[in-house]
JSON list of C-alpha atoms in Angstrom, two decimals:
[
{"chain": "A", "resi": 14, "resn": "GLN", "atom": "CA", "xyz": [-19.62, -9.07, 6.18]},
{"chain": "A", "resi": 15, "resn": "LYS", "atom": "CA", "xyz": [-17.67, -10.51, 3.28]},
{"chain": "A", "resi": 16, "resn": "GLU", "atom": "CA", "xyz": [-17.40, -14.29, 3.18]},
{"chain": "A", "resi": 17, "resn": "VAL", "atom": "CA", "xyz": [-13.61, -14.05, 2.94]},
{"chain": "A", "resi": 18, "resn": "GLU", "atom": "CA", "xyz": [-11.38, -11.16, 4.00]},
{"chain": "A", "resi": 19, "resn": "GLN", "atom": "CA", "xyz": [-7.74, -10.81, 3.00]},
{"chain": "A", "resi": 20, "resn": "ASP", "atom": "CA", "xyz": [-5.05, -8.38, 4.14]},
{"chain": "A", "resi": 21, "resn": "PRO", "atom": "CA", "xyz": [-4.73, -6.14, 1.08]},
{"chain": "A", "resi": 22, "resn": "GLY", "atom": "CA", "xyz": [-1.06, -5.21, 1.32]},
{"chain": "A", "resi": 23, "resn": "PRO", "atom": "CA", "xyz": [0.90, -4.27, -0.64]},
{"chain": "A", "resi": 24, "resn": "LEU", "atom": "CA", "xyz": [3.73, -6.06, 1.08]},
{"chain": "A", "resi": 25, "resn": "SER", "atom": "CA", "xyz": [7.40, -5.47, 0.29]},
{"chain": "A", "resi": 26, "resn": "VAL", "atom": "CA", "xyz": [10.13, -7.60, 1.87]},
{"chain": "A", "resi": 27, "resn": "PRO", "atom": "CA", "xyz": [13.82, -8.25, 1.16]},
{"chain": "A", "resi": 28, "resn": "GLU", "atom": "CA", "xyz": [14.93, -11.37, -0.63]},
{"chain": "A", "resi": 29, "resn": "GLY", "atom": "CA", "xyz": [15.33, -14.31, 1.74]},
{"chain": "A", "resi": 30, "resn": "ALA", "atom": "CA", "xyz": [12.70, -13.10, 4.21]},
{"chain": "A", "resi": 31, "resn": "ILE", "atom": "CA", "xyz": [9.81, -15.21, 5.48]},
{"chain": "A", "resi": 32, "resn": "VAL", "atom": "CA", "xyz": [6.47, -13.95, 4.19]},
{"chain": "A", "resi": 33, "resn": "SER", "atom": "CA", "xyz": [3.13, -14.47, 5.92]},
{"chain": "A", "resi": 34, "resn": "LEU", "atom": "CA", "xyz": [-0.12, -13.93, 4.03]},
{"chain": "A", "resi": 35, "resn": "ASN", "atom": "CA", "xyz": [-3.48, -14.24, 5.78]},
{"chain": "A", "resi": 36, "resn": "CYS", "atom": "CA", "xyz": [-7.21, -14.54, 5.26]},
{"chain": "A", "resi": 37, "resn": "THR", "atom": "CA", "xyz": [-10.23, -14.94, 7.49]},
{"chain": "A", "resi": 38, "resn": "TYR", "atom": "CA", "xyz": [-13.60, -16.38, 6.53]},
{"chain": "A", "resi": 39, "resn": "SER", "atom": "CA", "xyz": [-17.06, -16.12, 7.98]},
{"chain": "A", "resi": 40, "resn": "ASN", "atom": "CA", "xyz": [-18.78, -19.49, 7.40]},
{"chain": "A", "resi": 41, "resn": "SER", "atom": "CA", "xyz": [-17.48, -22.35, 9.52]},
{"chain": "A", "resi": 42, "resn": "ALA", "atom": "CA", "xyz": [-18.95, -24.83, 7.02]},
{"chain": "A", "resi": 43, "resn": "PHE", "atom": "CA", "xyz": [-16.34, -24.07, 4.37]},
{"chain": "A", "resi": 44, "resn": "GLN", "atom": "CA", "xyz": [-14.21, -27.14, 3.74]},
{"chain": "A", "resi": 45, "resn": "TYR", "atom": "CA", "xyz": [-11.74, -26.37, 0.95]},
{"chain": "A", "resi": 46, "resn": "PHE", "atom": "CA", "xyz": [-9.01, -23.77, 1.18]},
{"chain": "A", "resi": 47, "resn": "MET", "atom": "CA", "xyz": [-6.75, -22.67, -1.63]},
{"chain": "A", "resi": 48, "resn": "TRP", "atom": "CA", "xyz": [-4.03, -20.20, -2.44]},
{"chain": "A", "resi": 49, "resn": "TYR", "atom": "CA", "xyz": [-3.61, -18.90, -5.96]},
{"chain": "A", "resi": 50, "resn": "ARG", "atom": "CA", "xyz": [-0.75, -16.84, -7.36]},
{"chain": "A", "resi": 51, "resn": "GLN", "atom": "CA", "xyz": [-1.33, -14.28, -10.07]},
{"chain": "A", "resi": 52, "resn": "TYR", "atom": "CA", "xyz": [1.41, -12.63, -12.07]},
{"chain": "A", "resi": 53, "resn": "SER", "atom": "CA", "xyz": [0.72, -9.32, -13.76]},
{"chain": "A", "resi": 54, "resn": "ARG", "atom": "CA", "xyz": [-1.68, -9.60, -16.71]},
{"chain": "A", "resi": 55, "resn": "LYS", "atom": "CA", "xyz": [-2.04, -13.36, -16.27]},
{"chain": "A", "resi": 56, "resn": "GLY", "atom": "CA", "xyz": [-4.76, -15.61, -14.93]},
{"chain": "A", "resi": 57, "resn": "PRO", "atom": "CA", "xyz": [-4.32, -16.98, -11.38]},
{"chain": "A", "resi": 58, "resn": "GLU", "atom": "CA", "xyz": [-2.72, -20.39, -10.93]},
{"chain": "A", "resi": 59, "resn": "LEU", "atom": "CA", "xyz": [-3.16, -22.80, -8.04]},
{"chain": "A", "resi": 60, "resn": "LEU", "atom": "CA", "xyz": [-0.36, -22.81, -5.50]},
{"chain": "A", "resi": 61, "resn": "MET", "atom": "CA", "xyz": [-1.74, -24.77, -2.56]},
{"chain": "A", "resi": 62, "resn": "TYR", "atom": "CA", "xyz": [-4.93, -26.77, -1.87]},
{"chain": "A", "resi": 63, "resn": "THR", "atom": "CA", "xyz": [-6.01, -28.03, 1.55]},
{"chain": "A", "resi": 64, "resn": "TYR", "atom": "CA", "xyz": [-9.20, -29.38, 3.03]},
{"chain": "A", "resi": 65, "resn": "SER", "atom": "CA", "xyz": [-8.43, -29.86, 6.70]},
{"chain": "A", "resi": 66, "resn": "SER", "atom": "CA", "xyz": [-7.01, -27.99, 9.64]},
{"chain": "A", "resi": 67, "resn": "GLY", "atom": "CA", "xyz": [-3.27, -28.10, 10.05]},
{"chain": "A", "resi": 68, "resn": "ASN", "atom": "CA", "xyz": [-0.28, -27.47, 7.85]},
{"chain": "A", "resi": 69, "resn": "LYS", "atom": "CA", "xyz": [0.56, -28.53, 4.32]},
{"chain": "A", "resi": 70, "resn": "GLU", "atom": "CA", "xyz": [4.03, -27.99, 2.98]},
{"chain": "A", "resi": 71, "resn": "ASP", "atom": "CA", "xyz": [5.26, -27.85, -0.61]},
{"chain": "A", "resi": 72, "resn": "GLY", "atom": "CA", "xyz": [8.85, -26.76, -1.04]},
{"chain": "A", "resi": 73, "resn": "ARG", "atom": "CA", "xyz": [9.23, -23.23, 0.28]},
{"chain": "A", "resi": 74, "resn": "PHE", "atom": "CA", "xyz": [5.46, -22.83, 0.71]},
{"chain": "A", "resi": 75, "resn": "THR", "atom": "CA", "xyz": [3.37, -23.82, 3.73]},
{"chain": "A", "resi": 76, "resn": "ALA", "atom": "CA", "xyz": [-0.41, -23.47, 3.90]},
{"chain": "A", "resi": 77, "resn": "GLN", "atom": "CA", "xyz": [-1.97, -23.38, 7.34]},
{"chain": "A", "resi": 78, "resn": "VAL", "atom": "CA", "xyz": [-5.66, -23.74, 8.18]},
{"chain": "A", "resi": 79, "resn": "ASP", "atom": "CA", "xyz": [-7.17, -23.07, 11.59]},
{"chain": "A", "resi": 80, "resn": "LYS", "atom": "CA", "xyz": [-10.86, -23.94, 11.33]},
{"chain": "A", "resi": 81, "resn": "SER", "atom": "CA", "xyz": [-11.56, -23.05, 14.96]},
{"chain": "A", "resi": 82, "resn": "SER", "atom": "CA", "xyz": [-10.48, -19.46, 14.27]},
{"chain": "A", "resi": 83, "resn": "LYS", "atom": "CA", "xyz": [-11.61, -19.46, 10.62]},
{"chain": "A", "resi": 84, "resn": "TYR", "atom": "CA", "xyz": [-8.16, -18.30, 9.65]},
{"chain": "A", "resi": 85, "resn": "ILE", "atom": "CA", "xyz": [-5.91, -19.41, 6.81]},
{"chain": "A", "resi": 86, "resn": "SER", "atom": "CA", "xyz": [-2.31, -18.49, 6.13]},
{"chain": "A", "resi": 87, "resn": "LEU", "atom": "CA", "xyz": [0.36, -18.96, 3.50]},
{"chain": "A", "resi": 88, "resn": "PHE", "atom": "CA", "xyz": [4.01, -18.83, 4.50]},
{"chain": "A", "resi": 89, "resn": "ILE", "atom": "CA", "xyz": [6.82, -18.40, 2.00]},
{"chain": "A", "resi": 90, "resn": "ARG", "atom": "CA", "xyz": [10.33, -19.25, 3.18]},
{"chain": "A", "resi": 91, "resn": "ASP", "atom": "CA", "xyz": [13.52, -17.94, 1.60]},
{"chain": "A", "resi": 92, "resn": "SER", "atom": "CA", "xyz": [11.49, -15.59, -0.58]},
{"chain": "A", "resi": 93, "resn": "GLN", "atom": "CA", "xyz": [12.79, -14.92, -4.09]},
{"chain": "A", "resi": 94, "resn": "PRO", "atom": "CA", "xyz": [12.20, -12.01, -6.50]},
{"chain": "A", "resi": 95, "resn": "SER", "atom": "CA", "xyz": [10.30, -14.48, -8.70]},
{"chain": "A", "resi": 96, "resn": "ASP", "atom": "CA", "xyz": [7.74, -14.78, -5.86]},
{"chain": "A", "resi": 97, "resn": "SER", "atom": "CA", "xyz": [6.67, -11.20, -6.54]},
{"chain": "A", "resi": 98, "resn": "ALA", "atom": "CA", "xyz": [3.01, -11.50, -7.52]},
{"chain": "A", "resi": 99, "resn": "THR", "atom": "CA", "xyz": [-0.49, -11.12, -6.15]},
{"chain": "A", "resi": 100, "resn": "TYR", "atom": "CA", "xyz": [-1.58, -13.92, -3.84]},
{"chain": "A", "resi": 101, "resn": "LEU", "atom": "CA", "xyz": [-5.26, -14.76, -3.54]},
{"chain": "A", "resi": 102, "resn": "CYS", "atom": "CA", "xyz": [-6.87, -16.99, -0.96]},
{"chain": "A", "resi": 103, "resn": "ALA", "atom": "CA", "xyz": [-9.96, -18.92, -2.02]},
{"chain": "A", "resi": 104, "resn": "ILE", "atom": "CA", "xyz": [-12.54, -20.96, -0.13]},
{"chain": "A", "resi": 105, "resn": "SER", "atom": "CA", "xyz": [-15.29, -23.35, -1.10]},
{"chain": "A", "resi": 106, "resn": "GLY", "atom": "CA", "xyz": [-17.23, -26.42, -0.33]},
{"chain": "A", "resi": 107, "resn": "TYR", "atom": "CA", "xyz": [-20.05, -26.10, 2.12]},
{"chain": "A", "resi": 108, "resn": "SER", "atom": "CA", "xyz": [-22.17, -28.02, -0.40]},
{"chain": "A", "resi": 109, "resn": "SER", "atom": "CA", "xyz": [-21.48, -30.08, -3.49]},
{"chain": "A", "resi": 110, "resn": "ALA", "atom": "CA", "xyz": [-22.73, -27.20, -5.61]},
{"chain": "A", "resi": 111, "resn": "SER", "atom": "CA", "xyz": [-20.71, -24.58, -3.79]},
{"chain": "A", "resi": 112, "resn": "LYS", "atom": "CA", "xyz": [-18.95, -21.86, -5.70]},
{"chain": "A", "resi": 113, "resn": "ILE", "atom": "CA", "xyz": [-15.31, -20.89, -5.09]},
{"chain": "A", "resi": 114, "resn": "ILE", "atom": "CA", "xyz": [-14.93, -17.45, -3.53]},
{"chain": "A", "resi": 115, "resn": "PHE", "atom": "CA", "xyz": [-11.74, -15.41, -3.63]},
{"chain": "A", "resi": 116, "resn": "GLY", "atom": "CA", "xyz": [-10.23, -12.89, -1.28]},
{"chain": "A", "resi": 117, "resn": "SER", "atom": "CA", "xyz": [-9.23, -9.47, -2.55]},
{"chain": "A", "resi": 118, "resn": "GLY", "atom": "CA", "xyz": [-5.57, -10.45, -3.00]},
{"chain": "A", "resi": 119, "resn": "THR", "atom": "CA", "xyz": [-2.29, -9.32, -1.46]},
{"chain": "A", "resi": 120, "resn": "ARG", "atom": "CA", "xyz": [0.30, -7.81, -3.75]},
{"chain": "A", "resi": 121, "resn": "LEU", "atom": "CA", "xyz": [3.76, -9.03, -2.73]},
{"chain": "A", "resi": 122, "resn": "SER", "atom": "CA", "xyz": [7.08, -7.58, -3.85]},
{"chain": "A", "resi": 123, "resn": "ILE", "atom": "CA", "xyz": [10.41, -9.22, -3.02]},
{"chain": "A", "resi": 124, "resn": "ARG", "atom": "CA", "xyz": [13.32, -6.77, -3.16]},
{"chain": "A", "resi": 125, "resn": "PRO", "atom": "CA", "xyz": [16.62, -8.24, -4.44]},
{"chain": "B", "resi": 4, "resn": "GLY", "atom": "CA", "xyz": [-7.21, -27.40, -26.46]},
{"chain": "B", "resi": 5, "resn": "ALA", "atom": "CA", "xyz": [-4.55, -27.54, -23.82]},
{"chain": "B", "resi": 6, "resn": "GLY", "atom": "CA", "xyz": [-5.96, -24.80, -21.64]},
{"chain": "B", "resi": 7, "resn": "VAL", "atom": "CA", "xyz": [-8.86, -22.45, -21.13]},
{"chain": "B", "resi": 8, "resn": "SER", "atom": "CA", "xyz": [-9.26, -20.14, -24.09]},
{"chain": "B", "resi": 9, "resn": "GLN", "atom": "CA", "xyz": [-10.96, -16.75, -23.90]},
{"chain": "B", "resi": 10, "resn": "SER", "atom": "CA", "xyz": [-11.85, -14.30, -26.63]},
{"chain": "B", "resi": 11, "resn": "PRO", "atom": "CA", "xyz": [-11.51, -11.50, -27.36]},
{"chain": "B", "resi": 12, "resn": "SER", "atom": "CA", "xyz": [-8.39, -10.81, -25.33]},
{"chain": "B", "resi": 13, "resn": "ASN", "atom": "CA", "xyz": [-9.11, -7.09, -25.54]},
{"chain": "B", "resi": 14, "resn": "LYS", "atom": "CA", "xyz": [-12.33, -5.27, -26.27]},
{"chain": "B", "resi": 15, "resn": "VAL", "atom": "CA", "xyz": [-12.90, -1.52, -26.40]},
{"chain": "B", "resi": 16, "resn": "THR", "atom": "CA", "xyz": [-16.50, -0.43, -26.71]},
{"chain": "B", "resi": 17, "resn": "GLU", "atom": "CA", "xyz": [-18.64, 2.63, -26.34]},
{"chain": "B", "resi": 18, "resn": "LYS", "atom": "CA", "xyz": [-20.98, 3.15, -23.43]},
{"chain": "B", "resi": 19, "resn": "GLY", "atom": "CA", "xyz": [-24.39, 1.68, -24.18]},
{"chain": "B", "resi": 20, "resn": "LYS", "atom": "CA", "xyz": [-23.19, -1.03, -26.57]},
{"chain": "B", "resi": 21, "resn": "ASP", "atom": "CA", "xyz": [-23.61, -4.74, -25.92]},
{"chain": "B", "resi": 22, "resn": "VAL", "atom": "CA", "xyz": [-20.58, -7.03, -25.66]},
{"chain": "B", "resi": 23, "resn": "GLU", "atom": "CA", "xyz": [-20.18, -10.78, -25.74]},
{"chain": "B", "resi": 24, "resn": "LEU", "atom": "CA", "xyz": [-17.22, -12.59, -24.19]},
{"chain": "B", "resi": 25, "resn": "ARG", "atom": "CA", "xyz": [-16.44, -16.20, -24.98]},
{"chain": "B", "resi": 26, "resn": "CYS", "atom": "CA", "xyz": [-14.84, -18.95, -22.92]},
{"chain": "B", "resi": 27, "resn": "ASP", "atom": "CA", "xyz": [-13.74, -22.34, -24.20]},
{"chain": "B", "resi": 28, "resn": "PRO", "atom": "CA", "xyz": [-12.99, -24.56, -21.17]},
{"chain": "B", "resi": 29, "resn": "ILE", "atom": "CA", "xyz": [-10.70, -27.55, -20.92]},
{"chain": "B", "resi": 30, "resn": "SER", "atom": "CA", "xyz": [-12.38, -30.58, -22.45]},
{"chain": "B", "resi": 31, "resn": "GLY", "atom": "CA", "xyz": [-14.09, -32.75, -19.82]},
{"chain": "B", "resi": 32, "resn": "HIS", "atom": "CA", "xyz": [-14.25, -30.04, -17.18]},
{"chain": "B", "resi": 33, "resn": "THR", "atom": "CA", "xyz": [-17.75, -29.97, -15.76]},
{"chain": "B", "resi": 34, "resn": "ALA", "atom": "CA", "xyz": [-17.43, -26.78, -13.74]},
{"chain": "B", "resi": 35, "resn": "LEU", "atom": "CA", "xyz": [-17.07, -23.33, -15.32]},
{"chain": "B", "resi": 36, "resn": "TYR", "atom": "CA", "xyz": [-16.76, -19.98, -13.58]},
{"chain": "B", "resi": 37, "resn": "TRP", "atom": "CA", "xyz": [-16.79, -16.36, -14.61]},
{"chain": "B", "resi": 38, "resn": "TYR", "atom": "CA", "xyz": [-15.07, -13.77, -12.43]},
{"chain": "B", "resi": 39, "resn": "ARG", "atom": "CA", "xyz": [-14.56, -10.05, -12.81]},
{"chain": "B", "resi": 40, "resn": "GLN", "atom": "CA", "xyz": [-11.31, -8.38, -11.76]},
{"chain": "B", "resi": 41, "resn": "ARG", "atom": "CA", "xyz": [-11.11, -4.62, -11.62]},
{"chain": "B", "resi": 42, "resn": "LEU", "atom": "CA", "xyz": [-7.68, -2.98, -11.71]},
{"chain": "B", "resi": 43, "resn": "GLY", "atom": "CA", "xyz": [-5.72, -3.82, -8.57]},
{"chain": "B", "resi": 44, "resn": "GLN", "atom": "CA", "xyz": [-8.61, -5.77, -7.07]},
{"chain": "B", "resi": 45, "resn": "GLY", "atom": "CA", "xyz": [-9.38, -9.39, -6.28]},
{"chain": "B", "resi": 46, "resn": "LEU", "atom": "CA", "xyz": [-11.67, -11.74, -8.18]},
{"chain": "B", "resi": 47, "resn": "GLU", "atom": "CA", "xyz": [-15.37, -10.96, -7.96]},
{"chain": "B", "resi": 48, "resn": "PHE", "atom": "CA", "xyz": [-17.54, -14.05, -8.49]},
{"chain": "B", "resi": 49, "resn": "LEU", "atom": "CA", "xyz": [-20.13, -13.65, -11.25]},
{"chain": "B", "resi": 50, "resn": "ILE", "atom": "CA", "xyz": [-21.60, -17.02, -12.20]},
{"chain": "B", "resi": 51, "resn": "TYR", "atom": "CA", "xyz": [-20.90, -20.76, -11.82]},
{"chain": "B", "resi": 52, "resn": "PHE", "atom": "CA", "xyz": [-22.00, -23.62, -14.07]},
{"chain": "B", "resi": 53, "resn": "GLN", "atom": "CA", "xyz": [-21.77, -27.21, -12.81]},
{"chain": "B", "resi": 54, "resn": "GLY", "atom": "CA", "xyz": [-22.74, -29.95, -15.22]},
{"chain": "B", "resi": 55, "resn": "ASN", "atom": "CA", "xyz": [-26.44, -29.92, -16.00]},
{"chain": "B", "resi": 56, "resn": "SER", "atom": "CA", "xyz": [-27.41, -28.20, -12.75]},
{"chain": "B", "resi": 57, "resn": "ALA", "atom": "CA", "xyz": [-29.01, -24.78, -12.73]},
{"chain": "B", "resi": 58, "resn": "PRO", "atom": "CA", "xyz": [-26.21, -22.18, -12.71]},
{"chain": "B", "resi": 59, "resn": "ASP", "atom": "CA", "xyz": [-25.43, -20.15, -9.61]},
{"chain": "B", "resi": 60, "resn": "LYS", "atom": "CA", "xyz": [-26.07, -16.61, -10.82]},
{"chain": "B", "resi": 61, "resn": "SER", "atom": "CA", "xyz": [-25.81, -15.00, -7.40]},
{"chain": "B", "resi": 62, "resn": "GLY", "atom": "CA", "xyz": [-22.79, -12.86, -8.35]},
{"chain": "B", "resi": 63, "resn": "LEU", "atom": "CA", "xyz": [-24.19, -11.17, -11.43]},
{"chain": "B", "resi": 64, "resn": "PRO", "atom": "CA", "xyz": [-24.20, -7.45, -10.53]},
{"chain": "B", "resi": 65, "resn": "SER", "atom": "CA", "xyz": [-27.30, -6.45, -12.53]},
{"chain": "B", "resi": 66, "resn": "ASP", "atom": "CA", "xyz": [-29.78, -7.72, -15.09]},
{"chain": "B", "resi": 67, "resn": "ARG", "atom": "CA", "xyz": [-27.54, -6.31, -17.81]},
{"chain": "B", "resi": 68, "resn": "PHE", "atom": "CA", "xyz": [-25.28, -9.31, -17.23]},
{"chain": "B", "resi": 69, "resn": "SER", "atom": "CA", "xyz": [-26.16, -12.79, -18.43]},
{"chain": "B", "resi": 70, "resn": "ALA", "atom": "CA", "xyz": [-24.28, -15.97, -19.26]},
{"chain": "B", "resi": 71, "resn": "GLU", "atom": "CA", "xyz": [-24.97, -19.21, -21.02]},
{"chain": "B", "resi": 72, "resn": "ARG", "atom": "CA", "xyz": [-23.18, -22.49, -21.35]},
{"chain": "B", "resi": 73, "resn": "THR", "atom": "CA", "xyz": [-23.84, -25.14, -23.96]},
{"chain": "B", "resi": 74, "resn": "GLY", "atom": "CA", "xyz": [-23.69, -28.49, -22.14]},
{"chain": "B", "resi": 75, "resn": "GLU", "atom": "CA", "xyz": [-20.15, -28.86, -20.81]},
{"chain": "B", "resi": 76, "resn": "SER", "atom": "CA", "xyz": [-18.68, -26.77, -23.57]},
{"chain": "B", "resi": 77, "resn": "VAL", "atom": "CA", "xyz": [-18.37, -23.13, -24.54]},
{"chain": "B", "resi": 78, "resn": "SER", "atom": "CA", "xyz": [-19.77, -20.34, -22.39]},
{"chain": "B", "resi": 79, "resn": "THR", "atom": "CA", "xyz": [-20.61, -16.77, -23.33]},
{"chain": "B", "resi": 80, "resn": "LEU", "atom": "CA", "xyz": [-20.93, -13.83, -20.96]},
{"chain": "B", "resi": 81, "resn": "THR", "atom": "CA", "xyz": [-23.07, -11.02, -22.34]},
{"chain": "B", "resi": 82, "resn": "ILE", "atom": "CA", "xyz": [-23.13, -7.48, -20.99]},
{"chain": "B", "resi": 83, "resn": "GLN", "atom": "CA", "xyz": [-25.91, -5.32, -22.34]},
{"chain": "B", "resi": 84, "resn": "ARG", "atom": "CA", "xyz": [-25.87, -1.51, -22.44]},
{"chain": "B", "resi": 85, "resn": "THR", "atom": "CA", "xyz": [-22.32, -1.38, -21.12]},
{"chain": "B", "resi": 86, "resn": "GLN", "atom": "CA", "xyz": [-21.37, 1.24, -18.54]},
{"chain": "B", "resi": 87, "resn": "GLN", "atom": "CA", "xyz": [-17.94, 2.63, -17.69]},
{"chain": "B", "resi": 88, "resn": "GLU", "atom": "CA", "xyz": [-17.94, 0.74, -14.39]},
{"chain": "B", "resi": 89, "resn": "ASP", "atom": "CA", "xyz": [-18.07, -2.50, -16.38]},
{"chain": "B", "resi": 90, "resn": "SER", "atom": "CA", "xyz": [-14.45, -1.90, -17.43]},
{"chain": "B", "resi": 91, "resn": "ALA", "atom": "CA", "xyz": [-12.44, -4.79, -16.01]},
{"chain": "B", "resi": 92, "resn": "VAL", "atom": "CA", "xyz": [-10.78, -8.07, -16.88]},
{"chain": "B", "resi": 93, "resn": "TYR", "atom": "CA", "xyz": [-13.28, -10.88, -17.15]},
{"chain": "B", "resi": 94, "resn": "LEU", "atom": "CA", "xyz": [-11.71, -14.20, -16.22]},
{"chain": "B", "resi": 95, "resn": "CYS", "atom": "CA", "xyz": [-13.10, -17.61, -17.05]},
{"chain": "B", "resi": 96, "resn": "ALA", "atom": "CA", "xyz": [-11.99, -20.76, -15.25]},
{"chain": "B", "resi": 97, "resn": "SER", "atom": "CA", "xyz": [-12.89, -24.42, -15.52]},
{"chain": "B", "resi": 98, "resn": "SER", "atom": "CA", "xyz": [-12.49, -27.35, -13.16]},
{"chain": "B", "resi": 99, "resn": "LEU", "atom": "CA", "xyz": [-12.75, -31.12, -13.39]},
{"chain": "B", "resi": 100, "resn": "ARG", "atom": "CA", "xyz": [-14.99, -31.28, -10.32]},
{"chain": "B", "resi": 101, "resn": "PRO", "atom": "CA", "xyz": [-16.81, -29.03, -7.84]},
{"chain": "B", "resi": 102, "resn": "SER", "atom": "CA", "xyz": [-14.42, -27.17, -5.53]},
{"chain": "B", "resi": 103, "resn": "GLY", "atom": "CA", "xyz": [-11.50, -28.56, -7.51]},
{"chain": "B", "resi": 104, "resn": "GLU", "atom": "CA", "xyz": [-8.47, -26.79, -8.90]},
{"chain": "B", "resi": 105, "resn": "LEU", "atom": "CA", "xyz": [-9.46, -23.95, -11.19]},
{"chain": "B", "resi": 106, "resn": "PHE", "atom": "CA", "xyz": [-7.66, -23.47, -14.48]},
{"chain": "B", "resi": 107, "resn": "PHE", "atom": "CA", "xyz": [-7.93, -19.91, -15.67]},
{"chain": "B", "resi": 108, "resn": "GLY", "atom": "CA", "xyz": [-7.85, -18.37, -19.08]},
{"chain": "B", "resi": 109, "resn": "GLU", "atom": "CA", "xyz": [-5.83, -15.25, -19.80]},
{"chain": "B", "resi": 110, "resn": "GLY", "atom": "CA", "xyz": [-8.93, -13.09, -19.46]},
{"chain": "B", "resi": 111, "resn": "SER", "atom": "CA", "xyz": [-10.83, -10.65, -21.64]},
{"chain": "B", "resi": 112, "resn": "ARG", "atom": "CA", "xyz": [-9.91, -7.04, -20.93]},
{"chain": "B", "resi": 113, "resn": "LEU", "atom": "CA", "xyz": [-12.98, -4.83, -21.43]},
{"chain": "B", "resi": 114, "resn": "THR", "atom": "CA", "xyz": [-12.72, -1.06, -21.70]},
{"chain": "B", "resi": 115, "resn": "VAL", "atom": "CA", "xyz": [-15.91, 0.96, -21.91]},
{"chain": "B", "resi": 116, "resn": "LEU", "atom": "CA", "xyz": [-15.38, 4.51, -23.12]}
]
């Protein structure tokens, strides 16, 4: 079993729609949960960073962590064509020397 | 520099040759990662350096792969006797602290013919 599993997509939605992206993880000891966005031929960049269960909101983006279910989500409201990218979940932190592990990424396309 | 710098940005090599990829992290960042990203895929963890601790090499796919880091500075990823399946983008990232925000370079795109 992979340590983190991500819905592969691709996902195509119309502009203005609400997007839901999801990942599950296997080790309940993971403490840090991140979402990265990667545009074509670029390195990923951090979008959201959380370390506890619950919701964290930043503008049109909301990150949700459910540690009891080992499930993390990213919601995008009022999606824009500029949101078209690959979204990668990442987890870390069951020890101070823990590496950061990424999901396989979901390719998202927002249709104008 | 202002960001993570990787070189070369593109490398085409013949099967069986050795290649060396370089990463120059953000100054002061103690953590450094190498990931591999095949076309249309996610990031595959290769190796993690944290300060002066022994690196986590658990992601290296074979003994043809090795990496070094000089203190908290430059890192090189070496692939010996390259194979076609090694073709991918190799991404380097650095972070100020363990499990902190990763800052990625633009990647080194390796093509093995």
